[in-house]
Structures are given as structure tokens and as C-alpha cells.
Amino acid sequence: GDQVEQSPSALSLHEGTGSALRCNFTTTMRAVQWFRKNSRGSLINLFYLASGTKENGRLKSAFDSKERYSTLHIRDAQLEDSGTYFCAAEDSNYQLIWGSGTKLIIKP
Amino acid sequence: AQTIHQWPVAEIKAVGSPLSLGCTIKGKSSPNLYWYWQATGGTLQQLFYSITVGQVESVVQLNLSASRPKDDQFILSTEKLLLSHSGFYLCAWSPQVSNERLFFGHGTKLSVL
């Protein structure tokens, strides 16, 4: 079965609000990355975590290997945050297992 | 259930040698198919996409070519590898109806020496 379950598949937020995306893992992962897809289809790396939390501007990510999940928090959402976000987890064989994406829409 | 298989897992090749990477999707008819490339970690650039058999669109020019000989198969290749081709290659598919969700293979790590 799927080793990475990403939720929600779609999310709509009003400007200035916040929410969280989540990836659950069916097995222990070594690390997790979060990406955002740009207008050309490229996937821009937002975070790489082997443990703990990282923050960058209005984005914050957490990874708990033992509890088998990672989150990406967005606060004070802006229109330009709209897009599709992906998590990718590194398993014990250093293979990347991807979530299937969250389409985020920010409304004025 | 749909499955995506990408091969090989890793390759070490000499400069000037040919390359062929493959990707097969099972359990889904007429998917959109994509090739991505990551040089040194960070951004995964979209190289090619295909919405149907025999049609491939290039997004980034890297002296590589792609083909879709069958509905469920996507091939990335070149006649002569360059050092700059080293990196991580990832195949993905999405449903025809929506290209927002992507389903990825495990990737191929290519080292060109």
C-alpha cells in the first residue's frame, strides 16, 4: 500500500489565515522534504528535515520520525502561496516516497 | 491500483556514452507523463511531459530527448552523455482530468564520470 499519505488533497484559505498540510507515513522514514510546484511545473524545495522543525518566513515544517508524520504550516497566507505542495519522505533504503500533493487555493 | 516503475535505480556512465532511462505505469490508461531532473538537491526541474502516445513536449533543453512509444511507457535518452547530466531523474504521472496531483516513481541517480 501507499507509504506516504498526504492530506488534504485540496485546501482553500482566505488571505491572512493559516492552516497545515500533513503527510503520514506507514513506516519509519529517515527524512522528509517539502516541495511546491511552480508555474513551469518544476518542484521547488521548501524544506529538508531529518528531525524537529524548521521555519522559513510564513512557512514552518515539522517531522516526527517516531510518530510517522510531517506537517507544513502556512500562516498569514498570501495570494502567491497558491499552488500544489508535495511531501517526499526518504525511507531506510534512501529511496524517496512521494505524497500525491495538496492543491492550495488562497482567496482574497 | 496504479503502479509506477522506474529503471534503473542508479547508473554510473562515462561521458560520451548513451543513456536510456525508463518509466512504466500500470493500472491507469492515458495518463499524463513527466520527467523531472534535480542537479544538486533543491529544485526538481520539469524536463518533458506527454499527454498522449507519440507526443512529447520539451520544457527544459538539456541535450536529452524523451519518447512515449506506448501509452504506459516513457523513455528518457541521449546519444552522448555530458558531465552536466549527472543528477537525479524522476518520472511521474497524473490523471488526464487534473494535472495537479502527481504520482512519482522512486527515481534514478545518474553519475556521469
XYZ file of C-alpha atoms in Angstrom:
221
model
C 0.000 0.000 0.000
C 0.857 3.667 -0.029
C 3.706 4.542 2.280
C 3.038 8.282 2.230
C -0.470 9.637 2.642
C -0.752 13.369 2.073
C -3.759 15.371 3.191
C -5.812 17.225 2.374
C -5.793 16.763 -1.398
C -7.184 20.274 -1.771
C -7.403 23.260 0.552
C -8.939 26.712 0.203
C -7.908 29.549 2.540
C -8.687 33.232 2.788
C -5.802 35.664 2.707
C -4.321 36.223 6.131
C -5.417 32.900 7.558
C -3.391 29.761 8.030
C -3.572 26.010 8.007
C -1.484 22.873 7.897
C -0.741 20.176 5.379
C 0.141 16.742 6.644
C 1.913 13.625 5.457
C 1.511 10.363 7.348
C 3.921 7.513 6.812
C 3.200 3.812 7.129
C 6.804 3.107 8.042
C 9.715 4.873 9.694
C 11.297 7.439 7.410
C 14.796 8.927 7.665
C 13.897 12.406 6.457
C 11.248 14.402 4.684
C 11.249 17.145 2.090
C 8.504 19.568 1.125
C 8.191 20.975 -2.372
C 5.996 23.469 -4.141
C 5.218 23.215 -7.837
C 5.798 26.419 -9.784
C 4.113 27.669 -12.936
C 6.628 25.821 -15.140
C 5.918 22.561 -13.381
C 9.218 22.499 -11.516
C 9.236 21.444 -7.883
C 10.902 23.981 -5.625
C 12.392 22.591 -2.445
C 10.973 24.317 0.618
C 12.353 22.236 3.484
C 14.532 19.247 4.214
C 14.180 17.788 7.705
C 15.804 14.801 9.348
C 14.077 15.688 12.618
C 12.458 18.541 14.528
C 11.142 21.718 12.984
C 12.304 24.371 10.551
C 10.849 27.737 9.796
C 11.205 29.971 6.786
C 9.131 33.115 6.668
C 5.475 32.219 6.895
C 6.170 28.513 6.443
C 7.049 26.085 9.171
C 7.617 22.369 8.874
C 7.870 19.607 11.442
C 8.956 15.998 11.162
C 8.408 13.297 13.765
C 10.023 10.069 12.632
C 8.794 8.091 15.619
C 5.172 9.199 15.211
C 5.499 8.844 11.444
C 4.279 12.189 10.190
C 5.341 15.557 8.889
C 3.460 18.812 8.664
C 3.780 22.028 6.693
C 2.157 25.042 8.364
C 1.296 28.172 6.445
C 0.429 31.324 8.363
C -0.834 34.678 7.115
C -1.498 33.136 3.708
C -0.927 35.351 0.668
C -2.319 35.005 -2.848
C 1.101 33.984 -4.167
C 1.104 30.943 -1.855
C -1.446 29.295 -4.129
C -0.136 26.180 -5.789
C 0.390 22.485 -5.295
C 2.561 21.247 -2.455
C 4.236 17.847 -2.172
C 5.983 15.971 0.570
C 8.622 13.352 -0.157
C 9.966 11.022 2.510
C 13.262 9.163 2.470
C 12.906 5.554 3.558
C 15.502 3.291 5.180
C 16.927 2.442 1.736
C 17.302 6.140 0.936
C 14.520 5.911 -1.616
C 12.171 8.851 -1.976
C 8.493 8.115 -1.480
C 6.182 10.917 -2.534
C 2.837 12.180 -1.392
C 0.386 12.897 -4.168
C 0.042 16.597 -3.479
C -2.177 19.236 -1.919
C -3.695 21.874 -4.155
C -3.805 25.087 -2.143
C -6.013 27.985 -3.231
C -5.753 31.335 -1.488
C -8.790 33.571 -1.860
C -8.819 37.346 -1.431
C -4.258 0.134 -8.098
C -1.859 2.131 -10.214
C 1.836 1.459 -10.008
C 4.793 3.311 -11.438
C 8.083 1.567 -12.048
C 11.226 3.445 -12.916
C 14.503 1.905 -14.004
C 17.376 1.650 -13.380
C 17.660 2.703 -9.749
C 21.152 4.021 -10.317
C 23.625 4.336 -13.171
C 27.287 5.210 -13.473
C 28.157 6.152 -17.043
C 31.096 7.589 -18.935
C 30.975 10.949 -20.685
C 30.000 10.427 -24.309
C 28.179 7.172 -23.692
C 24.478 6.711 -24.440
C 21.747 6.672 -21.830
C 18.265 5.278 -21.607
C 16.020 5.633 -18.565
C 12.591 4.051 -18.464
C 9.299 4.501 -16.707
C 6.213 2.291 -16.846
C 2.782 2.998 -15.416
C 0.373 0.154 -14.805
C -3.285 0.314 -13.959
C -4.015 3.707 -15.497
C -4.923 4.385 -19.091
C -3.882 7.578 -20.884
C -2.016 9.233 -18.026
C -0.068 12.455 -18.383
C 3.613 11.583 -18.004
C 6.528 13.715 -16.806
C 10.299 13.601 -16.473
C 11.984 15.672 -13.770
C 15.672 16.339 -13.090
C 17.452 17.541 -9.983
C 21.092 18.596 -10.291
C 22.391 19.050 -6.761
C 19.389 18.952 -4.488
C 16.748 21.632 -4.320
C 14.625 22.280 -7.366
C 13.366 19.427 -9.474
C 13.076 20.836 -12.975
C 10.435 19.513 -15.290
C 12.174 18.282 -18.458
C 9.405 16.759 -20.561
C 5.733 15.973 -20.434
C 3.456 13.882 -22.566
C -0.314 13.796 -22.725
C -0.617 11.009 -25.275
C 1.311 8.308 -27.110
C 3.823 9.672 -29.580
C 3.587 13.255 -28.316
C 6.260 14.711 -26.059
C 6.772 18.346 -25.142
C 10.126 19.675 -24.010
C 10.199 22.113 -21.094
C 13.929 22.465 -20.464
C 16.684 21.902 -23.019
C 19.396 19.673 -21.610
C 20.536 17.760 -24.725
C 18.188 14.977 -23.739
C 15.232 13.521 -25.556
C 12.110 11.713 -24.463
C 9.702 9.396 -26.184
C 6.398 7.756 -25.418
C 6.286 4.611 -27.538
C 3.326 3.154 -25.650
C 0.535 4.569 -23.528
C 2.145 3.263 -20.355
C 5.815 3.884 -21.180
C 8.012 6.986 -21.060
C 11.687 6.867 -22.071
C 14.408 9.452 -21.432
C 17.547 9.132 -23.516
C 20.589 10.693 -25.079
C 23.229 9.513 -27.544
C 26.085 11.248 -25.715
C 26.140 11.978 -22.030
C 27.678 15.141 -20.635
C 29.082 15.652 -17.154
C 26.242 18.082 -16.539
C 23.704 15.283 -16.955
C 24.608 13.906 -13.552
C 21.818 14.121 -11.043
C 18.561 12.600 -10.010
C 15.843 11.787 -12.541
C 12.259 11.308 -11.544
C 9.297 10.053 -13.538
C 5.738 10.965 -12.599
C 2.195 10.597 -13.872
C -1.023 12.451 -13.326
C -4.624 11.768 -14.303
C -5.702 13.326 -17.588
C -8.550 15.168 -15.909
C -6.368 17.062 -13.484
C -2.628 17.643 -13.659
C -2.358 18.919 -10.124
C -1.854 15.624 -8.345
C 1.334 13.818 -9.219
C 2.367 10.243 -8.550
C 6.086 9.637 -8.580
C 8.485 6.802 -9.245
C 11.444 6.178 -6.961
C 13.895 7.952 -9.231
C 17.223 7.172 -10.871
C 20.521 8.501 -9.600
C 22.848 9.118 -12.542
C 26.560 9.738 -12.153
C 28.450 10.736 -15.278
C 32.220 10.373 -14.981
